[in-house]
Short mmCIF file of C-alpha atoms and ligand atoms in Angstrom, two decimals:
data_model
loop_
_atom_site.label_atom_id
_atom_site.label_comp_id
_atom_site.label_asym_id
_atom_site.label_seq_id
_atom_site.Cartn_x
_atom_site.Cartn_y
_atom_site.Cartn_z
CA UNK A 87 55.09 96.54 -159.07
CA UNK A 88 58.30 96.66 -157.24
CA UNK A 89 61.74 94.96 -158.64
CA UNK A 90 64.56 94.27 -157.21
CA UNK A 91 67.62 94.63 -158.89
CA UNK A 92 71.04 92.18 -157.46
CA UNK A 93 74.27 92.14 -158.52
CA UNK A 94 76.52 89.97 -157.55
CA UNK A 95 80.36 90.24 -157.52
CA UNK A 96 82.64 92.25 -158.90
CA UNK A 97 80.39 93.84 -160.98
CA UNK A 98 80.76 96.74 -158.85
CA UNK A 99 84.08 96.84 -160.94
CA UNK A 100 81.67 97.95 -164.43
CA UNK A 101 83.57 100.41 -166.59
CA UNK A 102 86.98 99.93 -165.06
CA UNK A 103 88.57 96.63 -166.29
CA UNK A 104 87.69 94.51 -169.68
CA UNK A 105 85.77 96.73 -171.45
CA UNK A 106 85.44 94.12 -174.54
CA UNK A 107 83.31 91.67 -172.30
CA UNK A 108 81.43 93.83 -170.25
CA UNK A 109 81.32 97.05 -171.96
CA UNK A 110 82.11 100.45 -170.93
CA UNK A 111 79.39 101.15 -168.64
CA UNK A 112 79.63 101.60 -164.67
CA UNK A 113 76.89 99.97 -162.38
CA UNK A 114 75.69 103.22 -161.84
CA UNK A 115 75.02 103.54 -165.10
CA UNK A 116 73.36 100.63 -165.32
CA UNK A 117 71.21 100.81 -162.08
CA UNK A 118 69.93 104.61 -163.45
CA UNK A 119 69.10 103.54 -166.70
CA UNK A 120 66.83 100.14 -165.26
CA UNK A 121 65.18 102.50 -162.54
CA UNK A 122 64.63 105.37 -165.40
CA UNK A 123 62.69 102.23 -167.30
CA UNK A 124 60.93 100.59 -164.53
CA UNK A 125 59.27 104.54 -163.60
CA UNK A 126 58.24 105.09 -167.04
CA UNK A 127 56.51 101.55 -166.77
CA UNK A 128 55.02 102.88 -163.77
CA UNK A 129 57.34 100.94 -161.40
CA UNK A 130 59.54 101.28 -158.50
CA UNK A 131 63.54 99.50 -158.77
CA UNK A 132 65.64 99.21 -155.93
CA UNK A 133 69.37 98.11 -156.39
CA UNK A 134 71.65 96.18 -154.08
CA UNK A 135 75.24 94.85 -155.00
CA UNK A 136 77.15 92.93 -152.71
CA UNK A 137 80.53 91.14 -152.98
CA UNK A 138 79.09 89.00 -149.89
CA UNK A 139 77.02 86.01 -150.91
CA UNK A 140 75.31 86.02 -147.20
CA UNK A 141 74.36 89.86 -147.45
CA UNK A 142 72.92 88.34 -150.93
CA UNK A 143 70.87 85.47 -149.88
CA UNK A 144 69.62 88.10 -146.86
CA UNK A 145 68.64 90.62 -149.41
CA UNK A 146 66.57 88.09 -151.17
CA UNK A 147 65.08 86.93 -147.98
CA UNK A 148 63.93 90.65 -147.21
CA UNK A 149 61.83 90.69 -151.23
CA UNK A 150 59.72 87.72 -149.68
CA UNK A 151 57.46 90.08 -148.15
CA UNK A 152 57.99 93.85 -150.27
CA UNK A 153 59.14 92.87 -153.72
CA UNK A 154 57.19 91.45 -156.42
CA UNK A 155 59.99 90.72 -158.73
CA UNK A 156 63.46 89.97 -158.72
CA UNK A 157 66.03 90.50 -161.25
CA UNK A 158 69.41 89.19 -160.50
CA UNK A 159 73.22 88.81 -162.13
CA UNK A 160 74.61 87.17 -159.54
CA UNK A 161 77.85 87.67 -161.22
CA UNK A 162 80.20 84.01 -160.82
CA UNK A 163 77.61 82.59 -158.00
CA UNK A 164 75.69 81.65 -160.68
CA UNK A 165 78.07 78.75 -161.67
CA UNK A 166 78.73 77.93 -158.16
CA UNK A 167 75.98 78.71 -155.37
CA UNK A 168 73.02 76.64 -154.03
CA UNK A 169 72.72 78.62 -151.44
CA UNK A 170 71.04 81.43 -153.77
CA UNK A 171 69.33 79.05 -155.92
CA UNK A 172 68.07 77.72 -152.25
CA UNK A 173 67.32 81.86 -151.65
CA UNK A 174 65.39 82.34 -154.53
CA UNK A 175 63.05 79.35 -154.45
CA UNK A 176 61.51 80.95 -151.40
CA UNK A 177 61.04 83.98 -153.13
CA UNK A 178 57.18 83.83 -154.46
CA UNK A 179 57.14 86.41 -157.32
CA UNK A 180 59.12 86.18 -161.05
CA UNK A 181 62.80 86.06 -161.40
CA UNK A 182 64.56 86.96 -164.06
CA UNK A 183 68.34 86.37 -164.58
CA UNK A 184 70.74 88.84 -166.28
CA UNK A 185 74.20 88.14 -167.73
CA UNK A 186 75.77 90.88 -169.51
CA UNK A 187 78.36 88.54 -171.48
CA UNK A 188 76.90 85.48 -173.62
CA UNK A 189 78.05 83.00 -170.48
CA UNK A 190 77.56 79.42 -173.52
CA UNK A 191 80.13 81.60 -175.75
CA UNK A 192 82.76 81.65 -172.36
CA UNK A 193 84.69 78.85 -170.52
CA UNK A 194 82.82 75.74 -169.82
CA UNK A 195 82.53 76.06 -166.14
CA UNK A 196 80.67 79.38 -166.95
CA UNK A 197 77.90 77.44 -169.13
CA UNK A 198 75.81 75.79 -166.01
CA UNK A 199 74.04 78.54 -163.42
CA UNK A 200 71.89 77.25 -160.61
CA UNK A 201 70.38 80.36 -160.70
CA UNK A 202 68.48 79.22 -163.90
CA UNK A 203 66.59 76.31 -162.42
CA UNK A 204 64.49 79.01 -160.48
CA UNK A 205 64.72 82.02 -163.40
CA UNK A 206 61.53 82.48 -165.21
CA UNK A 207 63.78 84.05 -168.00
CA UNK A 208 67.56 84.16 -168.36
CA UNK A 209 68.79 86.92 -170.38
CA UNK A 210 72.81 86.58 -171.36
CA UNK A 211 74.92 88.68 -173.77
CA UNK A 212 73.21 91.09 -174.80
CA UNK A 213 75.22 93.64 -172.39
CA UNK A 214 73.31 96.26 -170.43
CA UNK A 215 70.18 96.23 -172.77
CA UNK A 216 69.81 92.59 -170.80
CA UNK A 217 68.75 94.39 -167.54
CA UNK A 218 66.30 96.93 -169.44
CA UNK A 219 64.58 93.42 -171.07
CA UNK A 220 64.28 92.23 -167.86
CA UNK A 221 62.39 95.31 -166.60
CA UNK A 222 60.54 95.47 -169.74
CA UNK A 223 59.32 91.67 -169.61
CA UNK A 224 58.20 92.18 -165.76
CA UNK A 225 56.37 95.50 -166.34
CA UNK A 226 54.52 94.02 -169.71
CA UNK A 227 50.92 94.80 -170.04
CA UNK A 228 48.85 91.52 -170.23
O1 CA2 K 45 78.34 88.12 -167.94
C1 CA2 K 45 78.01 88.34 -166.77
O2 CA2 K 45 77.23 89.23 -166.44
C2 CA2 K 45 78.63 87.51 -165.64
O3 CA2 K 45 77.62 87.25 -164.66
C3 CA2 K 45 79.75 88.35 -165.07
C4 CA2 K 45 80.58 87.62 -164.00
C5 CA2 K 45 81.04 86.25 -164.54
O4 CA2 K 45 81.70 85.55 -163.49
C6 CA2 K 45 79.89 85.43 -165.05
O5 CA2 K 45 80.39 84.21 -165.55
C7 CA2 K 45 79.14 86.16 -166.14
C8 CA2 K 45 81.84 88.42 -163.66
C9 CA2 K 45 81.64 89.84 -163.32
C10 CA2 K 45 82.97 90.49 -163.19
O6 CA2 K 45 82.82 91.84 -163.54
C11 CA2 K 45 83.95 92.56 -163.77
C12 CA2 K 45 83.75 93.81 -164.30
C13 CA2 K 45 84.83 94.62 -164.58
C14 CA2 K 45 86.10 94.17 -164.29
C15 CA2 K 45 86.31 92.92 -163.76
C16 CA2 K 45 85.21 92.11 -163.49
#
């Protein structure tokens, strides 16, 4: 099983600014501690994040053919961006969709992502332990 892990903008900016909503931890942090859990599950987790929505949608386009599963926070593109929903739904394997904030307890523009309509499973506010879900759901025994 290999995952891919995206994140989307900004959230290269983990750990430095608003603490309260997004906690204290870095994306480094974050990216360790999912590929840590997806090698005990006996899988392999590559990470990517890109303030570029193209370099995105092309990173997607490269998990057609070598990734089984994607797990994505594509940071404010979710509320705003067919262009990765479009991305995704050529992508054959699961999807899963991480928000580290609860994005229904926010502003009202940040309650619709287009991402969803492709997610098998959206994941939002539970912080960091969100992306460890997602590798725990995709790595499940049957
Ligand atoms: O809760 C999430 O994970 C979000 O995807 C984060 C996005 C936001 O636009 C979504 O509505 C919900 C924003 C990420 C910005 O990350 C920062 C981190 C530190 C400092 C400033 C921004």
């Amino acid at each position: 099983m290999k995952i891919l892990l995206l994140n989307g903008p900004n959230l290269n900016l983990l750990g430095q600014r608003e603490p309260e909503i997004y906690g204290h931890e870095t994306l480094a942090d974050i990216e360790q501690a999912a590929c840590k859990r997806a090698e005990a599950a006996g899988a392999r987790l590559e990470a990517f994040q890109t303030n570029y929505e193209g370099a995105l949608i092309d990173h997607v386009h490269a998990a057609r053919s070598a990734m089984d599963a994607i797990i994505i926070n594509p940071g404010a593109w979710s509320h705003t961006s067919i262009a990765i929903l479009d991305a995704l739904n050529s992508f054959g394997g699961s999807v899963v969709e991480v928000h580290l904030s609860n994005i229904h307890k926010r502003e009202p523009f940040r309650h619709h992502s287009y991402v969803s309509a492709r997610a098998d499973g959206v994941i939002c506010g539970l912080g960091s332990f969100g992306y460890l879900a997602a590798v725990d759901w995709l790595t499940r025994q049957p």
